[in-house]
Amino acid sequence: MPPSPSDSSVPAPRVLMLPKWYPNRYDDQDGDFVGRHVAAIAQQGGAAVAVLFAAVARGPLPGLIAAEEDFSGPWPTLRYYYRAAPTGLALLDKPLKLLLYFWCLARGYRRICGHWGQPPALVHVHVLLRTGLFAWALRLWFGIPFIITEHWTAYLPGRAEALSWPRRLLTRAVVRRAAALHTVSANLRAALAALGAVNARTVVIPNVVDTALFHPAASLVRTSGGPVLLHVAAFNEAAKNLSGLLRVVAGLRSQLPGLRLRIAGYGPDEALMRAEAARLGLLTEGSVVFLGKLTHAEVAEEMRRASCFVLFSNFENLPCVLVEAQASGLPAVATKVGGVPELLPADGRFGELVAAGDEAALTQAIQTVLATTYDAAALRANAEAHFSVPAVGAAFRLLYREVLGRAL
């Protein structure tokens, strides 16, 4: 039996995390799914981790860069921000920002190595491409292996066509030189392979959910009054198609008296969606409530009160909110895109799948789910078995063991 992460008899390998997205000073939920993976690895993956993150600043900076170097938290976390327009000249700013990005990573790498007293045993890239290029450079200069975790929906069919040829070529090169490729869904693994981004050691490890926070309601009666639909997502209309869901709810009011839709999230298209809800008469009647940005604990409470979770996206990878709904014992209706069918089996045990953009099918699926009794314990058990911190942490532990060739 492998030692636990706290077993001091076997030194934990030091793993440097290089995320493209990570919670930061401008958005504490940006790349939250990456943060959850890092936490699962730190708690159950048998590794000592440090996070190194750099991003363009979304506000003014007193200098070219600003540093937040925290060595006092659960693991070292270094965040760097650099100016969006260093000179104000577009032709100069683009290459200069790239240089600033890599300069920030180089500075952070030296700081972490100094803190540890040694270089990392492994670099773990989360979302390509610049992160992967830096990891590849560390491999060439210092012989440090790296692995890649990919989440990005830009590689999926229908979106990958927009990727430039240089990005495609570099992505293939970086993926092939990694010690392993990890995707959060089999669908994304296949999409990368179709682009020629293949690796001899490729694994699928899903997103992770805090099953202590997300759990079923104590009572089977979730709410008083009519059925409650819950939607939690960024306000990105091109991706999430919230307007389509609003139209469906407007059409269902006569068939399902008291039906309510509660919407949590924030993003660039929020004003547009509020206007659409008002146009459909959903705000004056209280059929739709915009909840704004919620904490994870507040989302968990909403899921325990809801009758059905709904996600009518045009494209997805493996949405954490569907995993959270499952851990909460909440059935879902979602579109048959990306890795979503890997969360909602076709037998309907956990909810219903519909084609993207098919509002008639969404209408029928919502009616079906609201008329069906689901086994909340079975939903919860599946989430614990596949998406909990222990399950995901153990999967990463095995991957690290294979890459490093040592017991963890």
Short mmCIF file of C-alpha atoms in Angstrom, two decimals:
data_model
loop_
_atom_site.label_atom_id
_atom_site.label_comp_id
_atom_site.label_asym_id
_atom_site.label_seq_id
_atom_site.Cartn_x
_atom_site.Cartn_y
_atom_site.Cartn_z
CA MET A 1 0.00 0.00 0.00
CA PRO A 2 1.50 3.39 -0.94
CA PRO A 3 2.29 5.81 1.89
CA SER A 4 -0.10 8.62 2.65
CA PRO A 5 0.85 12.19 1.71
CA SER A 6 1.69 12.81 5.39
CA ASP A 7 3.99 9.77 5.67
CA SER A 8 7.38 11.36 6.45
CA SER A 9 9.26 8.10 5.76
CA VAL A 10 8.99 8.76 2.02
CA PRO A 11 9.81 12.35 0.98
CA ALA A 12 7.05 13.76 -1.19
CA PRO A 13 8.23 14.79 -4.66
CA ARG A 14 8.19 18.54 -5.23
CA VAL A 15 5.84 19.46 -8.08
CA LEU A 16 5.73 22.92 -9.63
CA MET A 17 2.27 23.87 -10.88
CA LEU A 18 2.18 26.16 -13.92
CA PRO A 19 -1.45 27.20 -14.58
CA LYS A 20 -2.66 29.40 -17.42
CA TRP A 21 -5.75 30.22 -15.34
CA TYR A 22 -5.82 30.46 -11.55
CA PRO A 23 -7.78 32.47 -8.95
CA ASN A 24 -6.19 35.91 -8.79
CA ARG A 25 -6.55 39.48 -7.54
CA TYR A 26 -8.95 40.38 -10.34
CA ASP A 27 -11.15 37.28 -10.28
CA ASP A 28 -11.12 34.85 -7.36
CA GLN A 29 -13.03 32.26 -9.39
CA ASP A 30 -10.93 32.37 -12.56
CA GLY A 31 -9.48 28.91 -13.16
CA ASP A 32 -11.15 27.64 -10.02
CA PHE A 33 -11.25 24.14 -11.52
CA VAL A 34 -7.43 24.24 -11.74
CA GLY A 35 -7.26 25.32 -8.11
CA ARG A 36 -9.37 22.32 -7.15
CA HIS A 37 -7.00 19.95 -8.93
CA VAL A 38 -4.03 21.54 -7.18
CA ALA A 39 -5.76 21.17 -3.81
CA ALA A 40 -6.64 17.52 -4.47
CA ILE A 41 -3.03 16.78 -5.43
CA ALA A 42 -1.69 18.57 -2.36
CA GLN A 43 -4.09 16.69 -0.06
CA GLN A 44 -4.16 13.24 -1.64
CA GLY A 45 -1.65 13.14 -4.50
CA GLY A 46 1.46 12.40 -2.47
CA ALA A 47 3.24 15.57 -3.66
CA ALA A 48 4.54 18.81 -2.20
CA VAL A 49 3.26 21.50 -4.55
CA ALA A 50 3.93 25.13 -5.38
CA VAL A 51 1.94 27.32 -7.77
CA LEU A 52 3.53 29.78 -10.20
CA PHE A 53 1.07 31.98 -12.10
CA ALA A 54 1.53 35.02 -14.34
CA ALA A 55 -1.10 37.04 -16.17
CA VAL A 56 -1.67 40.41 -17.76
CA ALA A 57 -2.96 43.00 -15.31
CA ARG A 58 -6.59 44.08 -15.66
CA GLY A 59 -5.89 47.43 -14.05
CA PRO A 60 -3.11 49.98 -13.60
CA LEU A 61 0.24 48.93 -12.11
CA PRO A 62 2.84 51.23 -10.54
CA GLY A 63 5.57 49.42 -12.48
CA LEU A 64 5.91 46.96 -15.33
CA ILE A 65 5.05 44.05 -13.03
CA ALA A 66 3.53 43.43 -9.61
CA ALA A 67 4.35 40.39 -7.50
CA GLU A 68 2.32 38.52 -4.88
CA GLU A 69 4.63 35.91 -3.36
CA ASP A 70 2.98 33.90 -0.61
CA PHE A 71 5.08 31.28 1.16
CA SER A 72 2.90 31.13 4.27
CA GLY A 73 -0.19 29.37 2.88
CA PRO A 74 -0.90 25.66 2.54
CA TRP A 75 1.56 25.65 -0.38
CA PRO A 76 3.77 28.36 -1.91
CA THR A 77 1.71 30.46 -4.33
CA LEU A 78 3.39 33.08 -6.48
CA ARG A 79 1.27 35.35 -8.65
CA TYR A 80 2.72 37.93 -11.02
CA TYR A 81 0.91 40.59 -13.04
CA TYR A 82 2.36 42.64 -15.91
CA ARG A 83 1.10 45.69 -17.74
CA ALA A 84 -1.41 45.22 -20.54
CA ALA A 85 0.16 48.09 -22.56
CA PRO A 86 3.78 48.51 -21.44
CA THR A 87 4.56 51.18 -24.05
CA GLY A 88 1.19 52.06 -25.57
CA LEU A 89 2.46 51.04 -28.99
CA ALA A 90 0.61 47.95 -30.23
CA LEU A 91 3.47 46.67 -32.40
CA LEU A 92 5.83 46.72 -29.43
CA ASP A 93 3.43 45.72 -26.70
CA LYS A 94 2.56 42.26 -27.98
CA PRO A 95 6.13 40.86 -28.00
CA LEU A 96 7.01 42.82 -24.86
CA LYS A 97 4.10 41.28 -22.95
CA LEU A 98 5.30 37.83 -23.98
CA LEU A 99 8.79 38.65 -22.69
CA LEU A 100 7.31 39.97 -19.43
CA TYR A 101 5.30 36.78 -19.02
CA PHE A 102 8.35 34.55 -19.32
CA TRP A 103 10.41 36.93 -17.16
CA CYS A 104 7.78 36.59 -14.41
CA LEU A 105 7.87 32.80 -14.65
CA ALA A 106 11.68 32.78 -14.56
CA ARG A 107 11.69 34.99 -11.46
CA GLY A 108 9.06 32.84 -9.76
CA TYR A 109 10.92 29.65 -10.65
CA ARG A 110 14.09 30.94 -9.00
CA ARG A 111 12.14 32.03 -5.91
CA ILE A 112 10.47 28.64 -5.52
CA CYS A 113 13.71 26.73 -6.04
CA GLY A 114 15.33 28.94 -3.42
CA HIS A 115 12.47 28.31 -1.01
CA TRP A 116 12.65 24.54 -1.53
CA GLY A 117 16.44 24.45 -1.64
CA GLN A 118 16.28 22.35 -4.79
CA PRO A 119 14.55 22.29 -8.18
CA PRO A 120 11.20 20.51 -8.61
CA ALA A 121 11.10 16.83 -9.48
CA LEU A 122 8.24 17.49 -11.88
CA VAL A 123 6.52 20.41 -13.57
CA HIS A 124 2.75 20.14 -13.98
CA VAL A 125 1.33 22.42 -16.68
CA HIS A 126 -2.35 23.33 -16.48
CA VAL A 127 -3.65 24.55 -19.87
CA LEU A 128 -1.37 25.30 -22.80
CA LEU A 129 0.38 26.98 -24.56
CA ARG A 130 2.89 29.41 -23.01
CA THR A 131 2.96 27.38 -19.81
CA GLY A 132 4.00 24.34 -21.83
CA LEU A 133 6.73 26.23 -23.66
CA PHE A 134 8.26 27.31 -20.34
CA ALA A 135 8.06 23.74 -19.01
CA TRP A 136 9.68 22.44 -22.20
CA ALA A 137 12.52 24.95 -21.71
CA LEU A 138 13.03 23.69 -18.13
CA ARG A 139 13.20 20.15 -19.48
CA LEU A 140 15.83 21.12 -22.06
CA TRP A 141 17.96 23.13 -19.64
CA PHE A 142 17.62 21.14 -16.42
CA GLY A 143 16.19 17.76 -17.42
CA ILE A 144 12.99 18.25 -15.38
CA PRO A 145 10.08 16.23 -16.82
CA PHE A 146 6.71 17.85 -17.25
CA ILE A 147 3.12 16.70 -17.64
CA ILE A 148 0.18 18.57 -19.15
CA THR A 149 -3.38 18.92 -17.91
CA GLU A 150 -5.72 20.35 -20.54
CA HIS A 151 -9.18 21.85 -20.00
CA TRP A 152 -9.55 24.30 -22.87
CA THR A 153 -12.67 24.03 -25.03
CA ALA A 154 -10.84 25.82 -27.87
CA TYR A 155 -9.54 22.42 -29.00
CA LEU A 156 -13.04 20.98 -29.46
CA PRO A 157 -14.58 20.49 -32.92
CA GLY A 158 -16.32 23.61 -34.10
CA ARG A 159 -13.85 25.81 -32.26
CA ALA A 160 -10.48 24.29 -33.14
CA GLU A 161 -10.75 25.64 -36.68
CA ALA A 162 -10.01 29.09 -35.29
CA LEU A 163 -6.62 28.00 -33.92
CA SER A 164 -3.68 29.38 -35.86
CA TRP A 165 -1.23 27.02 -37.55
CA PRO A 166 1.68 28.17 -35.37
CA ARG A 167 -0.35 27.38 -32.25
CA ARG A 168 -1.32 23.97 -33.63
CA LEU A 169 2.28 23.09 -34.49
CA LEU A 170 3.62 24.25 -31.13
CA THR A 171 0.84 22.44 -29.26
CA ARG A 172 1.70 19.18 -31.03
CA ALA A 173 5.40 19.64 -30.28
CA VAL A 174 4.87 20.41 -26.59
CA VAL A 175 2.38 17.58 -26.04
CA ARG A 176 4.67 15.02 -27.66
CA ARG A 177 7.58 16.04 -25.45
CA ALA A 178 5.61 15.87 -22.21
CA ALA A 179 6.04 12.90 -19.90
CA ALA A 180 2.24 12.53 -19.89
CA LEU A 181 -0.92 14.20 -21.16
CA HIS A 182 -3.96 14.42 -18.92
CA THR A 183 -7.38 15.61 -20.04
CA VAL A 184 -10.49 15.97 -17.91
CA SER A 185 -12.70 14.18 -20.43
CA ALA A 186 -12.32 11.45 -23.03
CA ASN A 187 -13.95 13.83 -25.50
CA LEU A 188 -11.17 16.39 -25.09
CA ARG A 189 -8.53 13.67 -25.38
CA ALA A 190 -10.01 12.65 -28.74
CA ALA A 191 -10.21 16.27 -29.87
CA LEU A 192 -6.53 16.83 -29.14
CA ALA A 193 -5.61 13.61 -30.91
CA ALA A 194 -7.55 14.77 -33.98
CA LEU A 195 -5.30 17.85 -34.03
CA GLY A 196 -2.18 15.68 -33.83
CA ALA A 197 -1.52 16.48 -30.15
CA VAL A 198 -0.83 12.94 -28.95
CA ASN A 199 1.28 11.45 -26.20
CA ALA A 200 2.18 7.84 -25.47
CA ARG A 201 1.04 8.24 -21.87
CA THR A 202 -2.41 9.82 -21.92
CA VAL A 203 -4.93 9.58 -19.08
CA VAL A 204 -8.37 10.96 -18.30
CA ILE A 205 -8.87 12.27 -14.76
CA PRO A 206 -12.06 14.29 -14.23
CA ASN A 207 -12.68 17.55 -12.47
CA VAL A 208 -13.03 17.42 -8.71
CA VAL A 209 -15.83 18.38 -6.33
CA ASP A 210 -15.80 19.06 -2.59
CA THR A 211 -18.25 16.37 -1.48
CA ALA A 212 -18.19 17.70 2.07
CA LEU A 213 -19.62 21.00 0.84
CA PHE A 214 -21.87 19.68 -1.92
CA HIS A 215 -24.27 17.08 -0.54
CA PRO A 216 -27.99 16.27 -0.79
CA ALA A 217 -30.62 18.14 1.19
CA ALA A 218 -31.65 16.57 4.48
CA SER A 219 -35.26 16.46 3.27
CA LEU A 220 -36.65 15.24 -0.02
CA VAL A 221 -38.83 18.36 -0.12
CA ARG A 222 -36.38 20.91 -1.48
CA THR A 223 -38.60 23.95 -1.76
CA SER A 224 -42.08 25.22 -1.13
CA GLY A 225 -44.16 26.33 -4.08
CA GLY A 226 -43.47 25.35 -7.66
CA PRO A 227 -40.45 23.58 -9.12
CA VAL A 228 -37.14 25.42 -9.11
CA LEU A 229 -34.59 25.24 -11.93
CA LEU A 230 -31.02 26.27 -11.20
CA HIS A 231 -28.45 27.56 -13.70
CA VAL A 232 -24.89 28.38 -12.60
CA ALA A 233 -22.44 29.61 -15.25
CA ALA A 234 -20.54 32.59 -16.56
CA PHE A 235 -22.60 35.07 -18.57
CA ASN A 236 -21.05 34.15 -21.90
CA GLU A 237 -23.94 33.90 -24.33
CA ALA A 238 -21.95 32.36 -27.18
CA ALA A 239 -20.97 29.46 -24.93
CA LYS A 240 -23.87 29.08 -22.48
CA ASN A 241 -26.95 30.04 -24.57
CA LEU A 242 -28.80 31.39 -21.56
CA SER A 243 -31.21 33.23 -23.84
CA GLY A 244 -32.42 29.86 -25.14
CA LEU A 245 -33.07 28.68 -21.59
CA LEU A 246 -34.96 31.89 -20.82
CA ARG A 247 -37.22 31.35 -23.83
CA VAL A 248 -37.93 27.79 -22.74
CA VAL A 249 -38.84 28.91 -19.20
CA ALA A 250 -41.14 31.55 -20.65
CA GLY A 251 -42.88 28.87 -22.70
CA LEU A 252 -43.20 26.49 -19.75
CA ARG A 253 -44.95 28.91 -17.39
CA SER A 254 -48.44 27.92 -18.51
CA GLN A 255 -47.69 24.18 -18.24
CA LEU A 256 -45.79 24.34 -14.94
CA PRO A 257 -47.45 26.96 -12.69
CA GLY A 258 -45.04 28.44 -10.18
CA LEU A 259 -41.94 27.38 -12.16
CA ARG A 260 -38.91 29.47 -11.22
CA LEU A 261 -35.44 29.76 -12.67
CA ARG A 262 -32.61 30.91 -10.40
CA ILE A 263 -29.49 32.08 -12.20
CA ALA A 264 -26.09 32.43 -10.51
CA GLY A 265 -23.02 33.84 -12.19
CA TYR A 266 -21.37 36.91 -13.61
CA GLY A 267 -19.74 37.93 -16.86
CA PRO A 268 -19.80 40.23 -19.88
CA ASP A 269 -23.30 39.35 -21.12
CA GLU A 270 -25.16 39.79 -17.82
CA ALA A 271 -26.89 43.03 -18.79
CA LEU A 272 -27.95 41.51 -22.10
CA MET A 273 -29.50 38.49 -20.35
CA ARG A 274 -31.31 40.65 -17.80
CA ALA A 275 -32.76 42.64 -20.66
CA GLU A 276 -33.86 39.45 -22.42
CA ALA A 277 -35.54 38.17 -19.24
CA ALA A 278 -37.36 41.49 -18.88
CA ARG A 279 -38.46 41.40 -22.54
CA LEU A 280 -39.96 37.93 -21.95
CA GLY A 281 -41.84 39.19 -18.88
CA LEU A 282 -39.92 36.85 -16.56
CA LEU A 283 -38.71 39.46 -14.09
CA THR A 284 -42.00 41.16 -13.24
CA GLU A 285 -43.65 37.81 -12.54
CA GLY A 286 -40.71 36.56 -10.46
CA SER A 287 -40.21 33.57 -12.73
CA VAL A 288 -36.50 34.36 -13.03
CA VAL A 289 -34.16 35.58 -10.31
CA PHE A 290 -30.60 36.72 -10.98
CA LEU A 291 -28.49 35.83 -7.96
CA GLY A 292 -25.18 37.38 -9.02
CA LYS A 293 -21.79 35.96 -8.11
CA LEU A 294 -22.08 33.34 -5.38
CA THR A 295 -19.53 31.62 -3.18
CA HIS A 296 -19.18 27.84 -3.41
CA ALA A 297 -21.09 27.49 -0.13
CA GLU A 298 -23.94 29.60 -1.51
CA VAL A 299 -24.04 27.54 -4.72
CA ALA A 300 -24.22 24.38 -2.60
CA GLU A 301 -27.21 25.79 -0.72
CA GLU A 302 -28.94 26.69 -3.98
CA MET A 303 -28.44 23.13 -5.25
CA ARG A 304 -30.01 21.68 -2.12
CA ARG A 305 -33.09 23.85 -2.70
CA ALA A 306 -33.44 23.20 -6.44
CA SER A 307 -35.55 20.61 -8.26
CA CYS A 308 -33.35 20.37 -11.37
CA PHE A 309 -30.08 21.81 -12.63
CA VAL A 310 -30.08 23.06 -16.23
CA LEU A 311 -27.14 23.84 -18.53
CA PHE A 312 -28.06 24.66 -22.14
CA SER A 313 -24.53 25.26 -23.43
CA ASN A 314 -23.39 25.33 -27.04
CA PHE A 315 -20.04 23.86 -26.01
CA GLU A 316 -18.49 22.57 -22.79
CA ASN A 317 -15.63 20.41 -21.61
CA LEU A 318 -16.43 18.76 -18.26
CA PRO A 319 -18.37 21.41 -16.30
CA CYS A 320 -17.73 21.39 -12.56
CA VAL A 321 -21.27 22.59 -11.87
CA LEU A 322 -22.72 19.34 -13.22
CA VAL A 323 -20.41 17.38 -10.91
CA GLU A 324 -21.48 19.59 -8.00
CA ALA A 325 -25.13 18.98 -8.84
CA GLN A 326 -24.50 15.25 -8.87
CA ALA A 327 -22.77 15.38 -5.47
CA SER A 328 -25.82 17.30 -4.22
CA GLY A 329 -28.16 14.54 -5.40
CA LEU A 330 -29.64 16.93 -7.96
CA PRO A 331 -30.70 15.63 -11.42
CA ALA A 332 -29.71 17.70 -14.42
CA VAL A 333 -30.67 18.56 -17.95
CA ALA A 334 -27.72 19.45 -20.15
CA THR A 335 -26.66 19.51 -23.76
CA LYS A 336 -24.91 16.62 -25.47
CA VAL A 337 -21.65 18.51 -26.02
CA GLY A 338 -18.02 17.94 -25.03
CA GLY A 339 -17.59 15.71 -22.02
CA VAL A 340 -21.13 16.24 -20.70
CA PRO A 341 -22.35 12.76 -21.84
CA GLU A 342 -19.59 11.32 -19.65
CA LEU A 343 -21.40 12.84 -16.65
CA LEU A 344 -24.99 12.10 -17.67
CA PRO A 345 -25.36 8.51 -18.95
CA ALA A 346 -27.85 7.86 -21.72
CA ASP A 347 -29.99 5.64 -19.47
CA GLY A 348 -31.35 8.76 -17.75
CA ARG A 349 -30.38 7.73 -14.21
CA PHE A 350 -28.93 11.16 -13.46
CA GLY A 351 -30.95 13.37 -15.78
CA GLU A 352 -31.52 14.09 -19.45
CA LEU A 353 -29.36 15.04 -22.44
CA VAL A 354 -30.54 17.23 -25.32
CA ALA A 355 -28.95 18.53 -28.50
CA ALA A 356 -27.38 21.96 -28.31
CA GLY A 357 -29.80 24.68 -29.35
CA ASP A 358 -32.85 22.39 -29.42
CA GLU A 359 -35.34 24.35 -27.34
CA ALA A 360 -38.20 21.91 -27.98
CA ALA A 361 -36.06 19.04 -26.66
CA LEU A 362 -35.05 21.13 -23.64
CA THR A 363 -38.69 21.85 -22.88
CA GLN A 364 -39.54 18.14 -22.97
CA ALA A 365 -36.46 17.14 -20.95
CA ILE A 366 -37.23 19.60 -18.15
CA GLN A 367 -40.79 18.28 -17.95
CA THR A 368 -39.47 14.70 -17.85
CA VAL A 369 -36.97 15.39 -15.07
CA LEU A 370 -39.50 17.29 -12.96
CA ALA A 371 -41.96 14.39 -13.30
CA THR A 372 -39.36 11.74 -12.35
CA THR A 373 -38.14 10.66 -8.93
CA TYR A 374 -34.35 10.28 -8.81
CA ASP A 375 -32.20 8.39 -6.33
CA ALA A 376 -30.22 11.19 -4.67
CA ALA A 377 -28.04 8.64 -2.86
CA ALA A 378 -27.05 7.03 -6.18
CA LEU A 379 -26.17 10.42 -7.66
CA ARG A 380 -24.11 11.21 -4.60
CA ALA A 381 -22.36 7.83 -4.58
CA ASN A 382 -21.28 8.22 -8.19
CA ALA A 383 -19.83 11.67 -7.47
CA GLU A 384 -17.90 10.38 -4.46
CA ALA A 385 -16.53 7.41 -6.40
CA HIS A 386 -15.28 9.41 -9.39
CA PHE A 387 -15.04 13.14 -8.60
CA SER A 388 -14.24 13.47 -4.90
CA VAL A 389 -10.91 14.79 -3.58
CA PRO A 390 -9.76 11.28 -2.51
CA ALA A 391 -10.67 9.75 -5.88
CA VAL A 392 -9.06 12.46 -8.02
CA GLY A 393 -6.05 12.79 -5.73
CA ALA A 394 -5.41 9.04 -5.93
CA ALA A 395 -5.56 9.16 -9.72
CA PHE A 396 -2.94 11.91 -9.83
CA ARG A 397 -0.80 10.01 -7.34
CA LEU A 398 -0.78 7.04 -9.71
CA LEU A 399 0.11 9.28 -12.66
CA TYR A 400 2.99 10.88 -10.76
CA ARG A 401 4.22 7.44 -9.73
CA GLU A 402 4.29 6.28 -13.35
CA VAL A 403 6.09 9.42 -14.54
CA LEU A 404 8.64 9.63 -11.74
CA GLY A 405 9.18 5.88 -11.42
CA ARG A 406 8.95 5.94 -7.65
CA ALA A 407 6.50 4.96 -4.93
CA LEU A 408 4.35 7.77 -3.61
#
